[in-house]
Coordinates of C-alpha atoms in Angstrom, one line a residue:
X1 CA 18.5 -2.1 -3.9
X2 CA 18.1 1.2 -5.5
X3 CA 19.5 4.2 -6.4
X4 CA 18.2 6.4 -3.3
X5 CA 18.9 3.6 -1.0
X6 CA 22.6 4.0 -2.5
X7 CA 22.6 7.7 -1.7
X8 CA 21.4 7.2 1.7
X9 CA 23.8 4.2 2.5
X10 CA 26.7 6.3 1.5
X11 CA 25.9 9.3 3.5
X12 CA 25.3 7.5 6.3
X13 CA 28.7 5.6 6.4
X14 CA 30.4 9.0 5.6
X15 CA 29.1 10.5 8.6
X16 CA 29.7 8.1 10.8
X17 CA 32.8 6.0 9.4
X18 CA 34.9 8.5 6.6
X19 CA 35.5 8.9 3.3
X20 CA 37.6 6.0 2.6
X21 CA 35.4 3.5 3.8
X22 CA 32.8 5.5 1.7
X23 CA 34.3 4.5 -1.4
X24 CA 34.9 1.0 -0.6
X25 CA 31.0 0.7 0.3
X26 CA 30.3 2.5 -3.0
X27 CA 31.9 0.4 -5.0
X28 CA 30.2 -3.3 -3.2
X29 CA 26.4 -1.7 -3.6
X30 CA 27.0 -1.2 -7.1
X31 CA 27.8 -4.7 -7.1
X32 CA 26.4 -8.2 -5.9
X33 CA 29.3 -9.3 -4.2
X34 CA 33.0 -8.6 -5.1
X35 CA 36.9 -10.1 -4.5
X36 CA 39.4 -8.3 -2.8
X37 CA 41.5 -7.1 -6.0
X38 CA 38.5 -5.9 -8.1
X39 CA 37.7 -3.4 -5.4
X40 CA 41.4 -2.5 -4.9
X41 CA 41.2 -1.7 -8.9
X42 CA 37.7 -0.3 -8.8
X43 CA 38.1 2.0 -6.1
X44 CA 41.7 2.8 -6.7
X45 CA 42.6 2.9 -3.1
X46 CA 45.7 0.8 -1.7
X47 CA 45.2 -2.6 -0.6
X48 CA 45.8 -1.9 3.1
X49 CA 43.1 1.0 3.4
X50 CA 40.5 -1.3 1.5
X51 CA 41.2 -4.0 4.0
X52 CA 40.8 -1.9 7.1
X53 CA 37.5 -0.7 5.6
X54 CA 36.3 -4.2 4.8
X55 CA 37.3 -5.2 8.2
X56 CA 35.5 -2.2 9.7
X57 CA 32.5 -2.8 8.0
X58 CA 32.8 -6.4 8.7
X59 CA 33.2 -5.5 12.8
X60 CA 29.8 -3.5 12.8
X61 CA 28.0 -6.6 10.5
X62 CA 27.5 -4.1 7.3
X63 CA 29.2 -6.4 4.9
X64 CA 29.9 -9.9 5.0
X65 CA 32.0 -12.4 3.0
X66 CA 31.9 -15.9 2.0
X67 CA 33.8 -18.1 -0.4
X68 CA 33.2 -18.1 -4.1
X69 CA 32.1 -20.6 -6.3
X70 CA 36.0 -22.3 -6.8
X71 CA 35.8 -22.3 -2.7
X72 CA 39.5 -20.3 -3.3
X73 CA 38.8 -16.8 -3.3
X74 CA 36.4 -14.7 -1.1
X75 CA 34.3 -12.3 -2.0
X76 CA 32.3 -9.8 0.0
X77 CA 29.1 -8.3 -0.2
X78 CA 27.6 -5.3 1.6
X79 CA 24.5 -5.6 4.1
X80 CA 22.8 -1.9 2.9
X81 CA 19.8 -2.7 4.9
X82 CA 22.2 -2.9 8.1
X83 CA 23.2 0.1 6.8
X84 CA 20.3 2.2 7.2
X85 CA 19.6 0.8 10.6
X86 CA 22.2 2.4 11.5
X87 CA 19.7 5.4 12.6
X88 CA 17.6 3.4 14.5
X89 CA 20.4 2.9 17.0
X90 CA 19.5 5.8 19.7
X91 CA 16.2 4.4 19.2
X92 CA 17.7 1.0 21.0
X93 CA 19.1 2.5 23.2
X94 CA 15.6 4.1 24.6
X95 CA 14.2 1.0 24.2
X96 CA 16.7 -0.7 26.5
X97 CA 16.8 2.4 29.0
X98 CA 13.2 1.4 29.4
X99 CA 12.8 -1.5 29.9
X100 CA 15.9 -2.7 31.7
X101 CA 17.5 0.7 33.3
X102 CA 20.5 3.2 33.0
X103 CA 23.4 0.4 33.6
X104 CA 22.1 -1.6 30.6
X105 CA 21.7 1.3 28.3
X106 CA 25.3 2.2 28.5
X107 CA 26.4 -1.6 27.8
X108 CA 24.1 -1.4 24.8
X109 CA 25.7 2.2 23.6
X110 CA 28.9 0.8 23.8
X111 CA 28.6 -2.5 22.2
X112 CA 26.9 -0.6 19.4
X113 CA 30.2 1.8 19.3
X114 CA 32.2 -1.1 18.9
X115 CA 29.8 -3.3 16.6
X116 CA 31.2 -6.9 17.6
X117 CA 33.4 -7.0 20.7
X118 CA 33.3 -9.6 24.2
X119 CA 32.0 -9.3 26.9
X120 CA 35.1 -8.4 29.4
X121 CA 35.6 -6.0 27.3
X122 CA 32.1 -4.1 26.8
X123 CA 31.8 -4.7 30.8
X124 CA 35.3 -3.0 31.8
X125 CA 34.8 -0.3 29.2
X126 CA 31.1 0.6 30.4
X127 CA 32.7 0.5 34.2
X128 CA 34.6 3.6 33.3
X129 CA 31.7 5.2 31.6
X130 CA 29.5 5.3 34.4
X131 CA 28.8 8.0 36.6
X132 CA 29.1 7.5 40.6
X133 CA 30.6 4.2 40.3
X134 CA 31.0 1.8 43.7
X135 CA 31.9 -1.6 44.3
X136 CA 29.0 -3.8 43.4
X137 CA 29.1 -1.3 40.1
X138 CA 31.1 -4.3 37.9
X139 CA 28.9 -7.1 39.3
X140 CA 25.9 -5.1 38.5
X141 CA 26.8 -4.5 34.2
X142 CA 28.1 -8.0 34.3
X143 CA 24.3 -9.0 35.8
X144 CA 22.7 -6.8 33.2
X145 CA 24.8 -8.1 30.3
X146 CA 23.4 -11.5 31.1
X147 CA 20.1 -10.3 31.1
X148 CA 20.4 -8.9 27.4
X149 CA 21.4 -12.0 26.8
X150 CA 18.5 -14.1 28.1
X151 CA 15.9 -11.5 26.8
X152 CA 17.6 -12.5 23.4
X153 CA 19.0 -8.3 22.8
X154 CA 22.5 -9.0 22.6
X155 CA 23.8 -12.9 20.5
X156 CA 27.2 -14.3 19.6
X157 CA 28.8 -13.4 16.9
X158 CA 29.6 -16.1 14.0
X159 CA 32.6 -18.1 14.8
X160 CA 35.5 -18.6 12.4
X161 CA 37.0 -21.8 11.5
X162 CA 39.2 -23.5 8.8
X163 CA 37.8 -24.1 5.4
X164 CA 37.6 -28.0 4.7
X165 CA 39.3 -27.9 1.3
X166 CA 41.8 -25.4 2.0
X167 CA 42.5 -24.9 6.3
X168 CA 44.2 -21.6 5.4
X169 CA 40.7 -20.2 4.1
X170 CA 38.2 -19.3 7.2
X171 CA 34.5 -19.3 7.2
X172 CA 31.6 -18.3 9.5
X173 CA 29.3 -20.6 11.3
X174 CA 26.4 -18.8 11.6
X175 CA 24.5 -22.0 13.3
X176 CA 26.1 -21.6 17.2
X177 CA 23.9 -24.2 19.3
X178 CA 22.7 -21.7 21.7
X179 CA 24.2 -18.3 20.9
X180 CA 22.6 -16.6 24.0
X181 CA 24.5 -18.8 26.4
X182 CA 27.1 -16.4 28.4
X183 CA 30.7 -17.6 29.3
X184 CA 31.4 -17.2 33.2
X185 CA 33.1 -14.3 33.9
X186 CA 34.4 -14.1 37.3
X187 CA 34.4 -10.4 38.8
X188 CA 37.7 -10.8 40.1
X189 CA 39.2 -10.9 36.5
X190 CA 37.0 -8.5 35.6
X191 CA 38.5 -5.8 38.4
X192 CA 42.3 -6.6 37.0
X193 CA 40.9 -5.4 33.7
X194 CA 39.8 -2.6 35.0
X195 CA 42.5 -1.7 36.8
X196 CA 45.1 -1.5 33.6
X197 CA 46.5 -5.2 34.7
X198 CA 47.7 -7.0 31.9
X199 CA 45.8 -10.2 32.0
X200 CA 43.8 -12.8 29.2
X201 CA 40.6 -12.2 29.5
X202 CA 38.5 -15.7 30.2
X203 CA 36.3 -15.1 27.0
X204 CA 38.3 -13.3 24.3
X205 CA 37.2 -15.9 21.6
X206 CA 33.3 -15.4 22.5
X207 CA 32.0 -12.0 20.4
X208 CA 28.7 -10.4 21.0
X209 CA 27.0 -8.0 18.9
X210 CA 23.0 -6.6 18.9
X211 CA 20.7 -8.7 17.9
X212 CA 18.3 -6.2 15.6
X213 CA 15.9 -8.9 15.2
X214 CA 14.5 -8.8 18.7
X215 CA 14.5 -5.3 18.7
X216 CA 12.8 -5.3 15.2
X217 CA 9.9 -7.5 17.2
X218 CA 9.8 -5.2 20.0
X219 CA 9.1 -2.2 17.5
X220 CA 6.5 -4.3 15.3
X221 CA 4.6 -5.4 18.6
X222 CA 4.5 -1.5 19.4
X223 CA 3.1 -0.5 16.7
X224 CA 0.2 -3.1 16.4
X225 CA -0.6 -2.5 19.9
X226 CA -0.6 1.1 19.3
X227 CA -2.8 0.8 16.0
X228 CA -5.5 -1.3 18.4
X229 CA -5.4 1.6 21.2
X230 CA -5.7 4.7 18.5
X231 CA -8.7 1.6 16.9
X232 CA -10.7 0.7 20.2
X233 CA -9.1 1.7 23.0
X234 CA -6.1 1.3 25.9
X235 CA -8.0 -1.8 27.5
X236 CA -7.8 -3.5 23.9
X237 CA -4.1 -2.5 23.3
X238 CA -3.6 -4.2 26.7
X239 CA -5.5 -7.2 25.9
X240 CA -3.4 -7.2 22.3
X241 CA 0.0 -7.2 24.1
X242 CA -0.8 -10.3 26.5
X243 CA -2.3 -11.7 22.8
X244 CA 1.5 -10.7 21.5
X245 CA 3.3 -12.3 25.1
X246 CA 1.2 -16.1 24.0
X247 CA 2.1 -15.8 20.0
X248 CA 5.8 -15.5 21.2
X249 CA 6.2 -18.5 22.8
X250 CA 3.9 -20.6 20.9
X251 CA 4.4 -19.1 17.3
X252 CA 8.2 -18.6 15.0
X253 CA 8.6 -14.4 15.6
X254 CA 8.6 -13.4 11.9
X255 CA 5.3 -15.9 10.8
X256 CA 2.2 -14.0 9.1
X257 CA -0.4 -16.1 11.1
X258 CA 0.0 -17.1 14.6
X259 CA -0.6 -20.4 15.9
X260 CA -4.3 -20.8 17.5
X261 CA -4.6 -19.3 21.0
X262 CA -7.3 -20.3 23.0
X263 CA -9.5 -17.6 24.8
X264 CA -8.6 -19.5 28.7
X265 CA -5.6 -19.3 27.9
X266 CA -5.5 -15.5 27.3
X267 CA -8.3 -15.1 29.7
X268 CA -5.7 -16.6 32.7
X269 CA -2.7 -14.9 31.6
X270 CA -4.5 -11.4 31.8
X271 CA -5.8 -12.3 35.3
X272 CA -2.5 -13.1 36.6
X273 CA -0.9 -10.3 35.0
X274 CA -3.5 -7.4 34.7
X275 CA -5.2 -5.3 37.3
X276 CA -7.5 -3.7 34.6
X277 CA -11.0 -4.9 35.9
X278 CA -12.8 -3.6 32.5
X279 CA -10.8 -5.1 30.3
X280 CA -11.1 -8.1 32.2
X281 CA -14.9 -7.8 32.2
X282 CA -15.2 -7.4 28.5
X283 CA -12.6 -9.4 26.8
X284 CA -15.0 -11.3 25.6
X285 CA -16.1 -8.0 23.5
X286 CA -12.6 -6.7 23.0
X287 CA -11.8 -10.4 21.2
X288 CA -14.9 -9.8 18.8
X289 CA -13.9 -6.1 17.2
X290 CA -10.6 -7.2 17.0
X291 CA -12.5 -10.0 14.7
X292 CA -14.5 -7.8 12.8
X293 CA -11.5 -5.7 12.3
X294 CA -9.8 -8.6 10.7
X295 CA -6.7 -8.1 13.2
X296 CA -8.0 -11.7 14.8
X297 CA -9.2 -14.9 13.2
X298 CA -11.6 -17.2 14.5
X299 CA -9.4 -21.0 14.1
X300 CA -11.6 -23.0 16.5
X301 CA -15.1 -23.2 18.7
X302 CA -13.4 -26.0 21.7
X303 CA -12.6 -24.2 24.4
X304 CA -14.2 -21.1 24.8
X305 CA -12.7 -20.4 21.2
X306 CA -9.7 -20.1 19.8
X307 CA -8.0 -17.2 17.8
X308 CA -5.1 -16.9 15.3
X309 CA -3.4 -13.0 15.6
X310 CA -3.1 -12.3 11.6
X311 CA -0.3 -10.3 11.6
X312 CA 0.1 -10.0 7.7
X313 CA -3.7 -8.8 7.5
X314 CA -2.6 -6.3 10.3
X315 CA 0.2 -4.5 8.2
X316 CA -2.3 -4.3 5.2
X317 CA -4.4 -2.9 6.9
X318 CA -1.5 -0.4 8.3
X319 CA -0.1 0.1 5.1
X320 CA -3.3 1.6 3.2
X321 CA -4.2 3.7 6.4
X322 CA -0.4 5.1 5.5
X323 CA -0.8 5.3 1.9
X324 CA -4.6 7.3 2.5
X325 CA -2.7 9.7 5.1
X326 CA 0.4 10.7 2.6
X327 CA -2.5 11.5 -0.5
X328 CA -4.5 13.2 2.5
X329 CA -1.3 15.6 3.2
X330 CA 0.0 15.9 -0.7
X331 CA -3.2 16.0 -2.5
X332 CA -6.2 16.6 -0.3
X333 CA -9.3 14.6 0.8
X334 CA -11.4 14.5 -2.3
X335 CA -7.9 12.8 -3.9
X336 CA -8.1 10.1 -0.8
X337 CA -11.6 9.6 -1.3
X338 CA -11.2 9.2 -5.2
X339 CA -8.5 6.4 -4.0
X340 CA -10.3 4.4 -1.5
X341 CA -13.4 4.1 -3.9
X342 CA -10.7 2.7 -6.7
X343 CA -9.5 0.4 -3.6
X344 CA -12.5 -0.5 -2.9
X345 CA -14.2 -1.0 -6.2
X346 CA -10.7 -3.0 -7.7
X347 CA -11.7 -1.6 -11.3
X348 CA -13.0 1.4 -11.9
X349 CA -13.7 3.6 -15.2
X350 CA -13.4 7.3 -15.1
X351 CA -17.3 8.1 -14.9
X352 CA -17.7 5.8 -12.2
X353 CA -15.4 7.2 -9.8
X354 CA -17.0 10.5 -9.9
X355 CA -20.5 8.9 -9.3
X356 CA -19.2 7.0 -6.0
X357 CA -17.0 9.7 -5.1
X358 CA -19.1 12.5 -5.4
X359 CA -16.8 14.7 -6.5
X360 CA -17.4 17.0 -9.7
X361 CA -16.5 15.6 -13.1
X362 CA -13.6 18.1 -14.0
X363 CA -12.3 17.8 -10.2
X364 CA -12.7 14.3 -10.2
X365 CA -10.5 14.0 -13.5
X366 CA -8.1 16.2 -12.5
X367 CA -7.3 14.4 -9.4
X368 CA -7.7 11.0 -10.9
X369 CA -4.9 11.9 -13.2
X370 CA -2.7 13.5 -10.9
X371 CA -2.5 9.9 -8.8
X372 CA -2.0 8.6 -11.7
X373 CA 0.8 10.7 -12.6
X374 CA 2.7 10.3 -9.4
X375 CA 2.2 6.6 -9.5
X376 CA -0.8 5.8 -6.8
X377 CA -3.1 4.7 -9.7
X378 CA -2.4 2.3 -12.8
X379 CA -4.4 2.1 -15.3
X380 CA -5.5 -1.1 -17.7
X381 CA -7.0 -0.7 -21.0
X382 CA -9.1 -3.4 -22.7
X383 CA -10.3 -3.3 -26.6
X384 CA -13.7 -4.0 -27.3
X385 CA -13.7 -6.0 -30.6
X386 CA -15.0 -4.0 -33.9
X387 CA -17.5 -5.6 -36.1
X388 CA -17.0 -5.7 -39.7
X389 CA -16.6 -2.2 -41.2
X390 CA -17.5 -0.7 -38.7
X391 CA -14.4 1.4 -38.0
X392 CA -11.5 1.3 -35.3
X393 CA -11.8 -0.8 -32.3
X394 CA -13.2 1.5 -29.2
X395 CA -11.4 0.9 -26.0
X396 CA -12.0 1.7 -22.6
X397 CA -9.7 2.4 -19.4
X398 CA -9.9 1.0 -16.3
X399 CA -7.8 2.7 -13.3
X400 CA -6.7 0.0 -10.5
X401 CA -4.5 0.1 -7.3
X402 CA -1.4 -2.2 -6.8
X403 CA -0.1 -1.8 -3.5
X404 CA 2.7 -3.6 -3.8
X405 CA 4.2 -0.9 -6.7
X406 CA 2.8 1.8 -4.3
X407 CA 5.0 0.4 -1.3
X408 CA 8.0 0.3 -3.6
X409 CA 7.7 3.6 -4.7
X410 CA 7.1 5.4 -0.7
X411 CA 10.1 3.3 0.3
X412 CA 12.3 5.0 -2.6
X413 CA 10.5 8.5 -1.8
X414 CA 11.2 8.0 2.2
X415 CA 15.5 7.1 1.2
X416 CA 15.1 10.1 -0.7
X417 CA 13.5 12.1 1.8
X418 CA 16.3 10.9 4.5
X419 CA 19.3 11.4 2.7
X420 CA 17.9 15.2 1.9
X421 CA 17.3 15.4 5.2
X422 CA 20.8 14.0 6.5
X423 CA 22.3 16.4 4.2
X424 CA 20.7 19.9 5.1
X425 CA 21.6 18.8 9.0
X426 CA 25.5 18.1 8.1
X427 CA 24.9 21.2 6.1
X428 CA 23.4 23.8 9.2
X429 CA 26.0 22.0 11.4
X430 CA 29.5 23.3 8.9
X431 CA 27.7 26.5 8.1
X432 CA 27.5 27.6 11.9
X433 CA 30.1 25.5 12.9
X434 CA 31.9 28.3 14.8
X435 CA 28.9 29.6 16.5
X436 CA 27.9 26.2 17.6
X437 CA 31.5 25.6 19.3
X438 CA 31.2 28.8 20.9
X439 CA 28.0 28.3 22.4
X440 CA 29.2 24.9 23.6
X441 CA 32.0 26.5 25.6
X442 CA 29.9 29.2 27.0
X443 CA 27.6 26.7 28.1
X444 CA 30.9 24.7 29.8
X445 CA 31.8 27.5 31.0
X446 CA 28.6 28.7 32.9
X447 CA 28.2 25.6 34.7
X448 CA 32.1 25.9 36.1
X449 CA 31.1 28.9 37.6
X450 CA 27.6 27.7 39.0
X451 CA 29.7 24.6 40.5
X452 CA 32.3 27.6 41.8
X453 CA 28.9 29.8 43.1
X454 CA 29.8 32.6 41.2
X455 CA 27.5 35.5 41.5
X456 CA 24.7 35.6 39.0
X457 CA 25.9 39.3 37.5
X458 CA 29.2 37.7 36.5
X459 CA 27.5 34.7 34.8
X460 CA 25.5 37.1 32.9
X461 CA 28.7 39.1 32.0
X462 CA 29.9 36.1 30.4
X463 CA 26.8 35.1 28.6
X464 CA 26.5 38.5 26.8
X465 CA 30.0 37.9 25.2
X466 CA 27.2 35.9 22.7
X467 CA 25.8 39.0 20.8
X468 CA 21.7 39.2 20.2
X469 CA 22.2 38.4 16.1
X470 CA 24.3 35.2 17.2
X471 CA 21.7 34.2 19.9
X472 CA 19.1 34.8 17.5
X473 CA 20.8 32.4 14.1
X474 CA 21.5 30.2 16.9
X475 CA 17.8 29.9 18.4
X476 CA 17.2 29.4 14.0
X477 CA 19.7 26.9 13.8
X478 CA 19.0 24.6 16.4
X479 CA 15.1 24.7 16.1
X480 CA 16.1 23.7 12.2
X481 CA 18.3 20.3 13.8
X482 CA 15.4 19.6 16.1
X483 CA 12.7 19.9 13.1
X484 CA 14.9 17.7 11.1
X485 CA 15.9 14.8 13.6
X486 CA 12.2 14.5 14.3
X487 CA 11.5 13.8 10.4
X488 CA 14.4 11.1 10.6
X489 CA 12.5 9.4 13.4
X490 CA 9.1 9.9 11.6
X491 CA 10.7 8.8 7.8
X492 CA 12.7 5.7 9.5
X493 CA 9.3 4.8 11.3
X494 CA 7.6 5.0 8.1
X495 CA 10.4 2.8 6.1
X496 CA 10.5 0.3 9.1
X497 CA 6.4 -0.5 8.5
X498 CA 6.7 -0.4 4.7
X499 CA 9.8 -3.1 4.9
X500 CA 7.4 -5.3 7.1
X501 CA 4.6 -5.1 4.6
X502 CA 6.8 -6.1 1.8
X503 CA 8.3 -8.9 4.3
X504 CA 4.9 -10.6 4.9
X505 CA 4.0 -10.3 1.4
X506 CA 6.9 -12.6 0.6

């Protein structure tokens, strides 16, 4: 936790959830974990809007609760890295309009609108959200919600039940015995619902909400198959994926070195699944860079080899290629090149780096202390021992990299960089307001009258009621939200890769 991520996490649940709630998550990140009446006197809000707020945050899995040490009192604690996924949610929706089509992209939006809800519910409430709906529409999203299911997307929600000491007190079990199996649901049910009929639904004690893991696994696979195409090239991305498909169900998800995969093995499932003759023809060669490059490790000779995917190296690796870019951008080449020989070298002094970097001394200097001065160098200093009389004992500096504090320090630059970034938008957005809205209905408006076939000359009538100036700060204003929505994606992408490199170092 730290005081950007603080910022951001507050911003972020005042857009999307109020200012009351606001407060109450204020007051828990500040804080470990808290009871009920300290945050009623912290906050100074009533007890009844602090408990909505705790049960909203609750519903969407941003806090969580649990028993205190006496086993009488609860207290509850705030999940801030929940919090800040919170952005990544339109990017699982894409991800599910991808892979599994329209139908299950609106059962994901709307179970991510109403954080932990059943399944009746999400599937009657995503029936009435769909366009050009038919009969086998309700059979189809009750079909597709299995299938999140199976694919692991979607999982049941803890389940309540009575305390042992105290059967008053509730608590979660968070171990459910196969928390992807759906209830039955039969469609008949699920029509009454539909219809308004006031009926039980058949599963209103089963609660689903998104499983971010599995999405979290989708995005790391991406961007290590990604990093081998932009490496060697598409045929080696595509040989990496079927190495990712055998890792999964051979290997724990989240594990820094995979369990040993034998070349057949890979070798088969690329014939029965690829129609890429080349890559087929050189996998052979593919396997080997991949070695060189450290993204593979050689476990075994028997059976035409076998390999261990090192996904810890891999997001080293990643990591320094994304610590080299941001000095590349902020301070120039000569300042990356003055980096990777200190990288390189572990412990350089100051008239060495200018010797391996070829750079000149006063440039050289300049630079050296400038990454120091923003934190991407450290420097040790050692004391050479004096003899006798001989006056003052000289020292001597050594400058050395330490990833990890680097890491720590991008992550807090990145929340920084969001929650400026959050802020200008809300800011453009109230500023113009007005001219937005009236944009909006002009826009509404002109499509009535295309569905009406009015003429073309009237049409342009009405769209000249926006003046040049307006259609001008507009054209400003909504190039500026673009710009800025596209630095969310980029800044969350980066935090998402620095969080894994911290995860693996663990």
């Amino acid at each position: 936790m730290s005081i950007q991520q603080g910022k951001l996490c507050s911003r972020i649940i005042e857009q999307h959830f109020g200012e009351v709630v606001r407060t109450v998550v204020d007051d828990l990140f500040a804080s470990i974990a808290k009871p009920l009446s300290q945050i009623i006197r912290s906050t100074g809000l009533t007890k009844s809007e602090v408990c909505k707020s705790l049960a909203i945050l609750i519903k969407f899995n941003l806090a969580g609760f649990e028993l205190n040490k006496t086993r009488r009192i609860y207290e509850y604690r705030l999940h801030h890295d929940h919090v800040v996924m919170i952005l990544r949610y339109p990017r699982y929706v894409h991800l599910i309009q991808t892979k599994f089509g329209h139908e299950s992209a609106v059962l994901m939006e709307e179970l991510l609108r109403s954080g932990t809800q059943t399944a009746s519910y999400i599937i009657v409430k995503s029936m009435s959200n769909m366009d050009g709906k038919d009969n086998n529409t309700l059979a189809l999203l009750r079909d597709k919600f299995v299938d999140l299911a199976n694919e692991h997307y979607i999982i049941r929600a803890p389940e309540p039940y009575p305390n042992d000491g105290n059967a008053e007190l509730m608590e979660l079990c968070h171990d459910i015995p196969n928390p992807f199996v759906m209830p039955e649901l039969d469609l008949r049910i699920l029509k009454d619902l539909h219809d308004g009929k006031a009926l039980k639904a058949p599963d209103e004690n089963v609660h689903w909400l998104v499983n971010v893991e599995q999405f979290h696994i989708d995005f790391r696979n991406t961007i290590m198959v990604t990093a081998i195409e932009r490496l060697i090239d598409s045929n080696a991305g595509e040989c990496m994926k079927y190495l990712l498909q055998l890792m999964r169900e051979r290997t724990n998800p989240w594990e820094a070195v995979s369990n040993p995969i034998a070349l057949v093995d890979l070798r088969q499932r690329c014939e029965r699944k690829s129609q890429n003759v080349e890559m087929l023809r050189y996998l052979d060669q593919y396997i080997s860079v991949m070695e060189s490059n450290e993204y593979l490790s050689k476990f075994d000779t028997k059976g035409g080899g076998q390999f261990t995917v090192n996904v810890k190296k891999i997001f080293e690796q990643l990591t320094w290629a994304c610590i080299e870019n941001i000095i590349v951008e902020k301070y120039g080449s000569k300042a990356a090149r003055i980096f990777r020989v200190i990288r390189m070298k572990k412990y350089v002094e100051q008239e060495d780096i200018q010797k391996e970097a070829m750079v000149p001394a006063k440039e050289a200097k300049q630079l050296t202390y400038k990454l120091l001065e923003e934190n991407f160098l450290q420097i040790q200093t050692f004391r050479k021992p004096g003899g006798g009389n001989a006056g003052a004992p000289k020292s001597f500096f050594l400058f050395y990299v330490n990833q990890s504090q680097i890491v720590s320090m991008l992550l807090e630059l990145s929340y920084k960089a969001l929650y400026n970034s959050i802020t200008r938008l809300t800011h453009d957005k109230t500023v113009n307001k007005r001219l937005i809205e009236k944009s909006q209905r002009l826009e509404s408006i002109v499509e009535t009258m295309k569905e009406r076939g009015e003429s073309d000359a009237y049409i342009n009538e009405i769209l000249e009621t926006l003046t040049p100036p307006e259609q001008e700060i507009l054209a400003k204003v909504k190039l500026r939200v673009k710009s800025l929505y596209s630095a969310e994606i980029g800044i969350d992408e980066t935090i998402f890769m620095l969080k894994l490199y911290q995860q693996y170092q663990k």
